[in-house]
Amino acid sequence: MLYKFYQQRVFPHLLNQVMQTPSLMQGRAELLSKVRGDVLEIGFGTGLNLPFYQEVEQIYALEPNRDVYDLAKKRVLEAPFHVQHIQASAEKLPFADNSVDSIVSTWTLCSIAELDKALQEIHRVLKPNGILHLIEHVQYQDNKLLKKLQDVLTPVQKVIADGCHLNRNIELELLNANFKFSEKYYFDAEDLPKVGRRMFMARAQKVEMTV
Ligand SMILES: C[S@@+](CC[C@H](N)C(=O)[O-])C[C@H]1O[C@@H](n2cnc3c(N)ncnc32)[C@H](O)[C@@H]1O
């Protein structure tokens, strides 16, 4: 019961604050300046990306957590384009095959319970020339100690941060899910604790599968 109270009444506000850390806001600005057309945002959260979109037609705001989306409503009303909330999970996207121009994920792939299913779904709904734009915190590959610490802390992090994994290798997950990169790089967000500091920013397109 106490945990439910934490999840519904406390966590959404913590999320809204932490996700406004300056380096994250800078990351949003850079990632979203190149997003075009109809956009499906996976794990819309509290709507912090909205001010950074420049040339979008409309946003499908996929957010399964109603308590989190409630904190986005004011930002949604202020947006200069149409935002449609979709209460669904990335593991089952309510979109037709090859139908979406742009898919955006900002620090969401860490939290999806069945990431391989979600990536299959993203692959299915993205147009052949569509782009998946993403920025995620990831596991260190060049620091054994921090990598191990991320493994050890992930079970705790999942409880306090709504399923968030500190130890995902998102680049590898995307390659395994048949995406190719047109742009990718890593950087460290110096204003965050070391265990969650390594960031992966990328733009990816789907590799068409031949049968
Ligand atoms: C760390 S927050 C990031 C929120 C937002 N993208 C941002 O940049 O501020 C992760 C978000 O993913 C959402 N989420 C968790 N599991 C999900 C799933 N299976 N499908 C879609 N979104 C999910 C959470 O509800 C939460 O809003």
Coordinates of C-alpha atoms and ligand atoms in Angstrom, one line a residue:
M1 CA 0.0 0.0 0.0
L2 CA 2.9 2.4 0.9
Y3 CA 4.6 1.3 -2.4
K4 CA 1.4 2.1 -4.3
F5 CA 1.3 5.5 -2.7
Y6 CA 4.9 6.1 -3.7
Q7 CA 4.3 4.9 -7.3
Q8 CA 1.1 7.0 -7.8
R9 CA 1.7 10.1 -5.8
V10 CA 5.5 10.5 -5.3
F11 CA 7.3 8.9 -8.2
P12 CA 5.6 11.0 -11.0
H13 CA 6.7 14.2 -9.4
L14 CA 10.3 12.9 -8.8
L15 CA 10.4 11.8 -12.5
N16 CA 9.2 15.3 -13.6
Q17 CA 12.0 16.9 -11.6
V18 CA 14.9 14.6 -12.4
M19 CA 14.1 14.5 -16.1
Q20 CA 14.6 18.3 -16.2
T21 CA 18.3 18.0 -15.2
P22 CA 20.1 20.6 -17.5
S23 CA 22.2 18.0 -19.4
L24 CA 19.0 16.1 -20.2
M25 CA 17.3 19.2 -21.4
Q26 CA 20.3 20.0 -23.7
G27 CA 20.1 16.4 -25.0
R28 CA 16.4 16.9 -25.8
A29 CA 17.1 20.1 -27.7
E30 CA 19.7 18.5 -29.9
L31 CA 17.8 15.3 -30.6
L32 CA 14.5 16.8 -31.3
S33 CA 15.6 19.6 -33.6
K34 CA 15.8 17.1 -36.5
V35 CA 12.4 15.4 -35.9
R36 CA 9.8 15.8 -38.7
G37 CA 6.3 14.8 -39.6
D38 CA 3.9 12.7 -37.6
V39 CA 5.7 11.6 -34.5
L40 CA 5.1 8.7 -32.1
E41 CA 6.7 9.4 -28.8
I42 CA 7.2 6.2 -26.8
G43 CA 7.0 6.7 -23.0
F44 CA 5.9 10.4 -23.3
G45 CA 6.3 10.9 -19.5
T46 CA 5.4 14.4 -18.3
G47 CA 5.7 16.0 -21.8
L48 CA 9.2 17.6 -21.3
N49 CA 10.0 17.2 -25.0
L50 CA 7.2 19.3 -26.3
P51 CA 9.0 22.7 -26.3
F52 CA 11.8 21.3 -28.4
Y53 CA 9.9 20.1 -31.5
Q54 CA 10.3 22.4 -34.4
E55 CA 8.7 20.9 -37.5
V56 CA 6.2 18.3 -36.5
E57 CA 2.7 17.8 -37.7
Q58 CA 1.3 16.0 -34.7
I59 CA 2.4 13.9 -31.8
Y60 CA 1.1 10.5 -30.7
A61 CA 2.0 10.6 -27.0
L62 CA 2.2 6.9 -26.0
E63 CA 2.2 6.8 -22.2
P64 CA 0.9 3.8 -20.2
N65 CA 1.1 5.4 -16.8
R66 CA -2.0 7.7 -16.2
D67 CA -0.5 9.3 -13.1
V68 CA 2.6 10.3 -15.1
Y69 CA 0.6 11.6 -18.0
D70 CA -1.5 13.8 -15.7
L71 CA 1.6 15.9 -15.1
A72 CA 1.9 16.4 -18.9
K73 CA -1.5 17.9 -19.4
K74 CA -0.6 21.6 -19.0
R75 CA 2.4 21.2 -21.4
V76 CA 0.1 19.4 -23.9
L77 CA -2.4 22.3 -23.8
E78 CA 0.4 24.8 -24.5
A79 CA 1.8 22.9 -27.5
P80 CA 1.4 24.6 -30.9
F81 CA 0.5 21.3 -32.5
H82 CA -2.0 18.5 -31.8
V83 CA -0.9 16.0 -29.2
Q84 CA -3.0 12.8 -28.8
H85 CA -2.5 10.7 -25.7
I86 CA -2.4 6.9 -26.3
Q87 CA -2.6 4.9 -23.2
A88 CA -0.8 1.8 -24.3
S89 CA 2.6 0.0 -24.0
A90 CA 5.4 -0.1 -26.5
E91 CA 5.2 -3.9 -26.5
K92 CA 1.9 -3.6 -28.4
L93 CA 1.7 -0.5 -30.5
P94 CA -1.8 0.4 -31.8
F95 CA -0.5 1.5 -35.2
A96 CA -0.5 0.0 -38.7
D97 CA 2.6 -1.5 -40.3
N98 CA 4.9 1.1 -42.0
S99 CA 2.8 4.0 -40.9
V100 CA 4.9 6.4 -38.8
D101 CA 7.4 9.0 -40.0
S102 CA 9.3 9.5 -36.8
I103 CA 9.5 7.6 -33.5
V104 CA 11.1 9.3 -30.5
S105 CA 12.4 7.6 -27.3
T106 CA 14.0 9.8 -24.7
W107 CA 15.1 7.7 -21.7
T108 CA 12.3 5.2 -22.2
L109 CA 14.0 2.0 -23.6
C110 CA 15.5 1.5 -20.1
S111 CA 12.1 1.1 -18.5
I112 CA 10.3 -1.2 -21.0
A113 CA 9.8 -4.6 -19.5
E114 CA 10.0 -6.6 -22.7
L115 CA 12.4 -4.5 -24.8
D116 CA 12.8 -7.1 -27.6
K117 CA 9.0 -7.1 -28.2
A118 CA 8.9 -3.2 -28.1
L119 CA 11.8 -3.0 -30.7
Q120 CA 10.0 -5.5 -32.9
E121 CA 6.9 -3.2 -32.7
I122 CA 8.9 -0.1 -33.4
H123 CA 10.4 -1.8 -36.4
R124 CA 6.9 -2.9 -37.6
V125 CA 5.2 0.5 -37.4
L126 CA 8.1 2.8 -38.7
K127 CA 7.9 3.7 -42.3
P128 CA 10.7 2.2 -44.5
N129 CA 12.4 5.6 -44.7
G130 CA 11.3 6.7 -41.2
I131 CA 13.7 7.5 -38.4
L132 CA 13.8 6.3 -34.8
H133 CA 15.4 9.2 -32.8
L134 CA 16.7 8.2 -29.3
I135 CA 18.6 9.2 -26.3
E136 CA 19.1 6.7 -23.5
H137 CA 21.3 6.1 -20.5
V138 CA 23.2 2.9 -21.0
Q139 CA 25.6 0.5 -19.5
Y140 CA 29.3 1.3 -19.6
Q141 CA 31.3 -1.0 -21.8
D142 CA 34.8 0.6 -21.1
N143 CA 34.7 0.6 -17.2
K144 CA 34.4 -2.8 -15.6
L145 CA 33.8 -1.4 -12.1
L146 CA 30.9 0.9 -13.1
K147 CA 29.5 -1.8 -15.4
K148 CA 29.4 -4.2 -12.5
L149 CA 27.9 -1.6 -10.2
Q150 CA 25.2 -1.0 -12.7
D151 CA 24.4 -4.7 -12.7
V152 CA 24.3 -4.8 -8.9
L153 CA 22.1 -1.7 -8.6
T154 CA 19.6 -2.4 -11.3
P155 CA 17.3 -4.6 -9.1
V156 CA 17.0 -1.6 -6.6
Q157 CA 16.7 0.9 -9.4
K158 CA 13.8 -1.1 -10.9
V159 CA 11.9 -0.8 -7.7
I160 CA 12.5 2.9 -7.0
A161 CA 12.3 4.1 -10.6
D162 CA 9.4 2.2 -12.1
G163 CA 11.2 -0.6 -13.9
C164 CA 14.3 1.4 -15.0
H165 CA 17.4 -0.7 -15.9
L166 CA 20.8 0.9 -15.5
N167 CA 22.5 -1.9 -17.4
R168 CA 21.1 -2.1 -20.9
N169 CA 23.3 -2.0 -24.0
I170 CA 20.9 -0.2 -26.2
E171 CA 23.2 0.0 -29.3
L172 CA 23.5 -3.8 -29.3
E173 CA 19.7 -4.3 -28.6
L174 CA 19.0 -2.1 -31.7
L175 CA 21.4 -3.9 -33.9
N176 CA 19.9 -7.2 -32.8
A177 CA 16.5 -5.9 -33.7
N178 CA 17.5 -5.0 -37.3
F179 CA 18.1 -1.3 -37.0
K180 CA 21.0 0.5 -38.7
F181 CA 22.4 3.9 -37.5
S182 CA 22.7 7.1 -39.6
E183 CA 24.1 8.9 -36.5
K184 CA 25.2 7.7 -33.1
Y185 CA 27.5 8.8 -30.3
Y186 CA 28.1 8.4 -26.6
F187 CA 28.6 11.1 -24.0
D188 CA 28.6 11.5 -20.2
A189 CA 26.1 13.7 -18.5
E190 CA 28.3 15.2 -15.9
D191 CA 25.5 16.5 -13.7
L192 CA 24.1 13.0 -13.0
P193 CA 25.5 10.3 -10.7
K194 CA 28.1 8.1 -12.4
V195 CA 25.9 5.0 -12.5
G196 CA 23.4 6.8 -14.8
R197 CA 25.7 9.1 -16.6
R198 CA 26.7 7.3 -19.8
M199 CA 24.3 8.4 -22.6
F200 CA 23.7 7.0 -26.1
M201 CA 22.2 9.4 -28.7
A202 CA 21.3 7.9 -32.1
R203 CA 19.2 8.1 -35.2
A204 CA 18.3 4.7 -36.6
Q205 CA 16.4 3.3 -39.6
K206 CA 15.1 -0.2 -40.0
V207 CA 16.9 -2.7 -42.1
E208 CA 14.2 -4.3 -44.2
M209 CA 14.0 -8.1 -43.6
T210 CA 14.0 -10.3 -46.7
V211 CA 12.0 -13.5 -46.6
Ligands
LIG1 C1 12.4 7.6 -17.4 S1 10.8 8.0 -18.0 C2 11.1 9.0 -19.4 C3 10.0 9.9 -19.7 C4 10.1 10.8 -20.9 N1 10.4 10.1 -22.1 C5 11.2 11.9 -20.7 O1 12.1 12.0 -21.5 O2 11.1 12.6 -19.7 C6 10.3 6.4 -18.7 C7 8.9 6.5 -19.3 O3 8.6 5.3 -20.0 C8 7.3 4.9 -19.6 N2 7.2 3.4 -19.8 C9 7.5 2.4 -19.0 N3 7.2 1.2 -19.5 C10 6.7 1.5 -20.8 C11 6.2 0.6 -21.8 N4 6.2 -0.7 -21.7 N5 5.8 1.2 -23.0 C12 5.8 2.6 -23.1 N6 6.3 3.4 -22.1 C13 6.7 2.9 -21.0 C14 7.1 5.3 -18.2 O4 5.8 5.4 -17.8 C15 7.8 6.7 -18.2 O5 7.0 7.7 -18.6

